[in-house]
Coordinates of C-alpha atoms and ligand atoms in Angstrom, one line a residue:
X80 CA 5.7 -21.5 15.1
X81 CA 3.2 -20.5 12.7
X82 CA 0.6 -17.5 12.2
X83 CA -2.4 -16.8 10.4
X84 CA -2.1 -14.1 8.3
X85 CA -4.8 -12.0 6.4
X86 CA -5.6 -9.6 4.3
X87 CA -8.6 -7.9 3.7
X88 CA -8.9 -5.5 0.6
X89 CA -12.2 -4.2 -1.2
X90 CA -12.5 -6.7 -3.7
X91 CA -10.9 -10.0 -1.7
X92 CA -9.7 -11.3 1.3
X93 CA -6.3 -13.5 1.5
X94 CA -5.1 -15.7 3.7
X95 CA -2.1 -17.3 4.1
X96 CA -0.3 -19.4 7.2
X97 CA 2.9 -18.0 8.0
X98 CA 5.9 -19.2 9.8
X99 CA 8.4 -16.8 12.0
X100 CA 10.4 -16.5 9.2
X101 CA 8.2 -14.9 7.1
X102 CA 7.4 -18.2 4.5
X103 CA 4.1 -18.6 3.4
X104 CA 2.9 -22.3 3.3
X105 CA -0.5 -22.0 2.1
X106 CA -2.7 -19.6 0.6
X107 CA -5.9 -18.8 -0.5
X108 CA -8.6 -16.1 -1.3
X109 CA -12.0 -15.4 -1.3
X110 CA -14.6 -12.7 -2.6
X111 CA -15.8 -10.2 -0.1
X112 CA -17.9 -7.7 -2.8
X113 CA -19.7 -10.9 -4.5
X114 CA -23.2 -9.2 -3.0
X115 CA -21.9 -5.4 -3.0
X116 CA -21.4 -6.1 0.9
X117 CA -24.4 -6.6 2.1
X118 CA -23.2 -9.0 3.4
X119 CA -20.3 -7.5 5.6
X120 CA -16.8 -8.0 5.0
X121 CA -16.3 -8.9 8.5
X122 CA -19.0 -12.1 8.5
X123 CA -17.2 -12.9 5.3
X124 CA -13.8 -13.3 6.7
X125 CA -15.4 -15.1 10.0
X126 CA -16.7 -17.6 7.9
X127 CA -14.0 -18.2 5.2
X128 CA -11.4 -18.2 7.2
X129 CA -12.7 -21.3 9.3
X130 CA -13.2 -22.6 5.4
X131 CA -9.2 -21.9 4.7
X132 CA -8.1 -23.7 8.1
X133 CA -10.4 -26.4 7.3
X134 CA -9.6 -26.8 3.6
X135 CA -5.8 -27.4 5.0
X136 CA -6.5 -28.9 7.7
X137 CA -5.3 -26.3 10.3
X138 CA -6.6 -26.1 13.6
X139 CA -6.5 -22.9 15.4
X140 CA -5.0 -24.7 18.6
X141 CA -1.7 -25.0 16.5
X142 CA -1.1 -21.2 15.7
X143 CA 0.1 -18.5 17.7
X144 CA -2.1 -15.6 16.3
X145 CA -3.5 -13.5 13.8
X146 CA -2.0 -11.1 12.1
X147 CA -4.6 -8.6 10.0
X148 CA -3.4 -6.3 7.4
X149 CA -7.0 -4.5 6.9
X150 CA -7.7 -1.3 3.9
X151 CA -9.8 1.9 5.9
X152 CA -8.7 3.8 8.6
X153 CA -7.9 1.2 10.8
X154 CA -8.1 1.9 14.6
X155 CA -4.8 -0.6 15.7
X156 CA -5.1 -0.3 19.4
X157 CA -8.8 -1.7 19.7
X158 CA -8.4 -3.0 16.5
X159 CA -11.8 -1.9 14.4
X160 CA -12.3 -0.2 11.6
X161 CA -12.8 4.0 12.3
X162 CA -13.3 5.1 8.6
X163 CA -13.7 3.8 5.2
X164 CA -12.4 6.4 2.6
X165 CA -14.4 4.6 -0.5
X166 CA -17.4 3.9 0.0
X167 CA -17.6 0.1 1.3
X168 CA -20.9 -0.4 3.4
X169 CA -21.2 -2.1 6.4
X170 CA -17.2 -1.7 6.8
X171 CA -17.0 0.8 9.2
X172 CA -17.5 -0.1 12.7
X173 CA -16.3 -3.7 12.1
X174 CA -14.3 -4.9 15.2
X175 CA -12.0 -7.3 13.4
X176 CA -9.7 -8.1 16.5
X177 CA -12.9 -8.8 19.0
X178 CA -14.4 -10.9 16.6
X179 CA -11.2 -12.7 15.6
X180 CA -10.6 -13.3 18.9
X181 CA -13.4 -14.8 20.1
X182 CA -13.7 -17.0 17.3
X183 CA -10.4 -18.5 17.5
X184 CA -9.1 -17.8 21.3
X185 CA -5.9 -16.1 19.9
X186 CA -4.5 -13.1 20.0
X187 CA -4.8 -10.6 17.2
X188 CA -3.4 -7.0 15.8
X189 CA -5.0 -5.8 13.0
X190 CA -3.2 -2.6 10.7
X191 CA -4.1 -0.5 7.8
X192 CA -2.8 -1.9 4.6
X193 CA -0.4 0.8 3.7
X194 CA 1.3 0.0 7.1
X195 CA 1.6 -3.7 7.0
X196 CA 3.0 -3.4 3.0
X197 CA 5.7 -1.0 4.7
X198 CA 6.4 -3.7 7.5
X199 CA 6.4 -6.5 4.6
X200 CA 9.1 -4.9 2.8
X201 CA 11.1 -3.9 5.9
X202 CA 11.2 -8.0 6.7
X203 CA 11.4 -9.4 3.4
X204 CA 11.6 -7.2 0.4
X205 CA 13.9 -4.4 -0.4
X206 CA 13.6 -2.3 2.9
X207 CA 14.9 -5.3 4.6
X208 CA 17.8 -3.7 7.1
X209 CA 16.8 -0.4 7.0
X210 CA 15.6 0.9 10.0
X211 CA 14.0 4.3 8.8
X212 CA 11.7 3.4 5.7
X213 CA 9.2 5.7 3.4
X214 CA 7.1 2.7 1.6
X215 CA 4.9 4.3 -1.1
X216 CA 2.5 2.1 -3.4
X217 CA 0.8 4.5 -6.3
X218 CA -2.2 2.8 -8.1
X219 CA -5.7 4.1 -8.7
X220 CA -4.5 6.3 -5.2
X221 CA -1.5 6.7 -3.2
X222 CA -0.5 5.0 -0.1
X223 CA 1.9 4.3 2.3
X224 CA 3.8 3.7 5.5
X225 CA 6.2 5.4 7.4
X226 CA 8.6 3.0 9.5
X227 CA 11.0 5.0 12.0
X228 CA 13.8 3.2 14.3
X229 CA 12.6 0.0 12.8
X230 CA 8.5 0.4 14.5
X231 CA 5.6 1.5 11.8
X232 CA 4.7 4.9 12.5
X233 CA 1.0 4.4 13.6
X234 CA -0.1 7.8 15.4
X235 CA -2.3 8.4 18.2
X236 CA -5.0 5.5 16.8
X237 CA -2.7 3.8 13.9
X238 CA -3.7 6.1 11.1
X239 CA -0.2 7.6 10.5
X240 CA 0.7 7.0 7.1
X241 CA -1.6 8.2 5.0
X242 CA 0.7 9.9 2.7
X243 CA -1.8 10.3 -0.4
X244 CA -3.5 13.3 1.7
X245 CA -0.9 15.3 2.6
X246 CA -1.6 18.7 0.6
X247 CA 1.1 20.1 -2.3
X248 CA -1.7 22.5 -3.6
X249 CA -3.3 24.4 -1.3
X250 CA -5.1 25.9 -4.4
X251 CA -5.2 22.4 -6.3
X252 CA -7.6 20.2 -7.2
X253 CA -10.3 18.7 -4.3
X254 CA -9.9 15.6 -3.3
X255 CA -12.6 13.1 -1.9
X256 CA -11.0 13.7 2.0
X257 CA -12.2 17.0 1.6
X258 CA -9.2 18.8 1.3
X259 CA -7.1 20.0 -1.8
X260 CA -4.5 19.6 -3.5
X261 CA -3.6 16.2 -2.2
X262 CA -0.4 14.1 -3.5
X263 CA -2.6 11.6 -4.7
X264 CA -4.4 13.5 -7.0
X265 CA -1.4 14.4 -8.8
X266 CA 1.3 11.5 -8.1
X267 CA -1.2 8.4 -8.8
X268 CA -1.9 6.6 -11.9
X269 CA -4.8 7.5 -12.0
X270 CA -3.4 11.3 -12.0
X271 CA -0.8 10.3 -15.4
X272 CA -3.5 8.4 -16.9
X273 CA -5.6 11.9 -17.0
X274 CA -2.5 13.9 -17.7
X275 CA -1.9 11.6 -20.5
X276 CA -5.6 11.9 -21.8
X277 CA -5.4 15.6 -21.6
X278 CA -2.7 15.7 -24.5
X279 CA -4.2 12.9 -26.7
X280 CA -6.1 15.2 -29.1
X281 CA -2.2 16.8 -29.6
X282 CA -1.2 13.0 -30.8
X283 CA -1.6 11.9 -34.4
X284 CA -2.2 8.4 -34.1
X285 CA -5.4 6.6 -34.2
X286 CA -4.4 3.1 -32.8
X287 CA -6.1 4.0 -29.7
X288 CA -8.5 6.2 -28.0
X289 CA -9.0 8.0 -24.7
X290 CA -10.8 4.6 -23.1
X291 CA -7.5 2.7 -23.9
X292 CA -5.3 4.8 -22.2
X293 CA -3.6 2.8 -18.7
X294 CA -0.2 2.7 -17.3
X295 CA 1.0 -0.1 -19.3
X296 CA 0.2 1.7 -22.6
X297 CA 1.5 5.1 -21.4
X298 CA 4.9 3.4 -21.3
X299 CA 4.6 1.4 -23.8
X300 CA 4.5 5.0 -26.1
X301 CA 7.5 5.7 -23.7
X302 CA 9.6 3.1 -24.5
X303 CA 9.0 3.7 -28.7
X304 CA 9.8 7.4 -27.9
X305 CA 6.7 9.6 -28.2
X306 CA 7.9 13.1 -27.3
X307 CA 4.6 14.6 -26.0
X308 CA 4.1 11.4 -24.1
X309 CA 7.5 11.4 -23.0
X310 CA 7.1 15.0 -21.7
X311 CA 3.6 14.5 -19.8
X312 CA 5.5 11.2 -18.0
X313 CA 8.5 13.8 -16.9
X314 CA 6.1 16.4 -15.6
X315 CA 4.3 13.2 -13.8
X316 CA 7.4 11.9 -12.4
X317 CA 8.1 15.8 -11.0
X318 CA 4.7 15.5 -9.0
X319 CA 5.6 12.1 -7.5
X320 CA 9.3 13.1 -6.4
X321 CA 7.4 16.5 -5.3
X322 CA 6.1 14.5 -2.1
X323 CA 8.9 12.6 -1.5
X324 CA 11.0 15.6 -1.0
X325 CA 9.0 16.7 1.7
X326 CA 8.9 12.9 3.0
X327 CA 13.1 12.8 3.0
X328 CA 13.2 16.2 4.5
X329 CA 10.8 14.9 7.4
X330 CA 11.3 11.5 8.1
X331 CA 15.4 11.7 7.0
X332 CA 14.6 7.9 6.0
X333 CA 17.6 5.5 5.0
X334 CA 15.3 4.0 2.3
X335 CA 12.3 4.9 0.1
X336 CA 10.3 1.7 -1.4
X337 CA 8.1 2.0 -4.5
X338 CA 4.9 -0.6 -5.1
X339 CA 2.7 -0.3 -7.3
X340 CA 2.1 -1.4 -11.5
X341 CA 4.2 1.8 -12.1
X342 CA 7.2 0.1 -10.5
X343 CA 8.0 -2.6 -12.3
X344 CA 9.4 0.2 -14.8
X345 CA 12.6 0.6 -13.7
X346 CA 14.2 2.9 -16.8
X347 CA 11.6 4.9 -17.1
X348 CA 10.5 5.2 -13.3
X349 CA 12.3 3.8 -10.6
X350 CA 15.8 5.1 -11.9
X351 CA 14.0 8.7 -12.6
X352 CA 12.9 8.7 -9.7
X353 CA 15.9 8.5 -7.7
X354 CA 17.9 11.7 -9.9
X355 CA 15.2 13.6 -10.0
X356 CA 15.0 13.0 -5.7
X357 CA 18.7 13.1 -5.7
X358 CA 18.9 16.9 -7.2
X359 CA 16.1 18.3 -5.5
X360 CA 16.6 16.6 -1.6
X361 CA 19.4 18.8 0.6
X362 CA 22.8 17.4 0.2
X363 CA 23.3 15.9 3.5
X364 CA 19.6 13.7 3.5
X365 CA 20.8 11.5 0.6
X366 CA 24.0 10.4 1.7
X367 CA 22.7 7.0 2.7
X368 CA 19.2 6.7 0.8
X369 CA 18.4 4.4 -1.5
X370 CA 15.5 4.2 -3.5
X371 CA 14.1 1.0 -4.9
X372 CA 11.3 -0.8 -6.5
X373 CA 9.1 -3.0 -3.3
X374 CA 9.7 -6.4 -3.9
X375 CA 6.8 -8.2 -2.5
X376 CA 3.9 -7.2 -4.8
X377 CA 0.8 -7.9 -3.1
X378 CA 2.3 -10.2 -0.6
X379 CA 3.7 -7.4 1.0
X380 CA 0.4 -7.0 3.2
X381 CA 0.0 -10.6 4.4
X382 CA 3.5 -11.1 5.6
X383 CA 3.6 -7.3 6.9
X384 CA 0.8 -8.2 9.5
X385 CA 2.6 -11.3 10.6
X386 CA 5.4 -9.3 10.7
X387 CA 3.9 -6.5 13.1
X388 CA 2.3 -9.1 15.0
X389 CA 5.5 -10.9 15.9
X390 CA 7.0 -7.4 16.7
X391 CA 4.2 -6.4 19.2
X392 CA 4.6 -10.0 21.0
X393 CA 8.3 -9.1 21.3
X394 CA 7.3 -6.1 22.8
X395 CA 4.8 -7.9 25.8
X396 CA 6.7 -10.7 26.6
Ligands
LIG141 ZN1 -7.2 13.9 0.1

């Protein structure tokens, strides 16, 4: 049996048929910003994804749904889009499942990307077994899933998850959810890259300046040992673990996966990481957690959404 899987993100939209074991067997991907949406996201992926089953030949007859991994505040149960936390016009509102489903006379679940990369890793990547996962991807922000007794953690509407805004400052910084303090303005790249800019001036080199500063440079420095660096990326790593913490000592998960371009470092991150979590978790919540790198990079979404969908059709039938 086979699925159609998709993922819609702020720049693109990917598709990608599926089988019920989770292999992809073709792919493709299309613009959705190429007019700054003004054209909506939504007629977009109506019109491209006919394009993709066309261009392979796939008719809709063949496949047993559509599985939607979707970025906003995504409304799973009537399966629209509530909220847009950047500012993506004519997103919110967009009801991906009715449309989806009229279009192609299958059934459809649609999920917030944080939540279908949790459910991706938990089939296929390096959550797979565990039934109580903390999925985590830290880019320009921070998000996440949290999958307990094998089920995503959706809430009362499916908006469970967003681990970026949970507050570990109530006098810290504001974020743009209007609150302060939140994990993602201190444990994202985004965050080290400003940490790391903050200490330049202290630096005596003049290979680069404050524009060149990103994550791949930052460890770069690591790697050839520059203390001050060194020090900022410690204090970074303190921030990130900081949330996590509070995650293990919540969701008492038997796995935490990392995403993001931060976690291909495995030295320098992923392992850090882990002792720091190790010394500062209570004794008896890491007796059976691992921490790891995700393995499905941004795959994870796609296959997630299949993966939720073949979980909910469990469920009904
Ligand atoms: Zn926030």
């Amino acid at each position: 049996m086979r699925y159609l899987g998709i993922d819609i993100g702020g720049t693109a939209v990917k598709y990608g048929i599926v089988t019920e074991q989770g292999e992809i067997l073709s792919t493709a991907e299309y613009s959705v910003n190429y007019d700054q949406y003004e054209t909506p996201i939504l007629d977009t992926v109506l019109k491209t994804s006919q394009e993709f089953l066309d261009s392979i030949g796939v008719e809709a007859v063949e496949l047993k749904g559509i599985g939607v991994s979707a970025t906003g505040q995504i409304d799973s149960i009537l399966g629209i889009v509530d909220g847009v936390g950047n500012s993506i016009k004519n997103w919110k509102g967009a009801k991906i499942k009715e449309e989806l489903s009229k279009q192609y006379h299958l059934p459809v679940e649609v999920v917030n990307d944080g939540n279908c990369a949790a459910l991706g890793e938990k089939w296929l990547g390096n959550a797979r077994g565990h039934k109580n996962v903390i999925a985590i991807t830290i880019g320009t922000g921070v998000g996440g899933g949290i999958i307990v007794n094998d089920q995503i953690l959706l809430g009362n509407q499916g908006f469970a998850g967003e681990i970026g805004h949970f507050s570990i400052d109530y006098k810290g910084v504001n974020c743009a959810c209007g609150n302060r303090g939140c994990y993602e303005r201190y444990a994202s790249t985004t965050a080290l890259i400003n940490m790391v800019k903050e200490v330049l001036p202290l630096i005596n080199d003049s290979e680069f300046t404050k524009e060149d500063i990103n994550g791949k440079l930052i460890f770069d420095l690591c790697k050839r040992g520059e203390p001050r660096i060194l020090k900022v990326l410690d204090e970074w790593i303190e921030y990130v673990v900081d949330g996590l913490v509070s995650l293990v000592h919540i969701f008492n998960p038997d796995c935490i996966v990392i995403g993001g371009g931060v976690s291909v470092q495995q030295e320098l991150f992923i392992d850090k990481v882990r002792s720091k979590l190790s010394n500062r978790v209570m004794s008896n919540f890491k007796k059976s957690l691992i921490v790891e790198r995700a393995a499905l990079g941004n795959q994870a979404g796609l296959v997630g959404a299949i993966y939720y969908f073949i979980q909910q059709n469990e469920k009904d039938s």
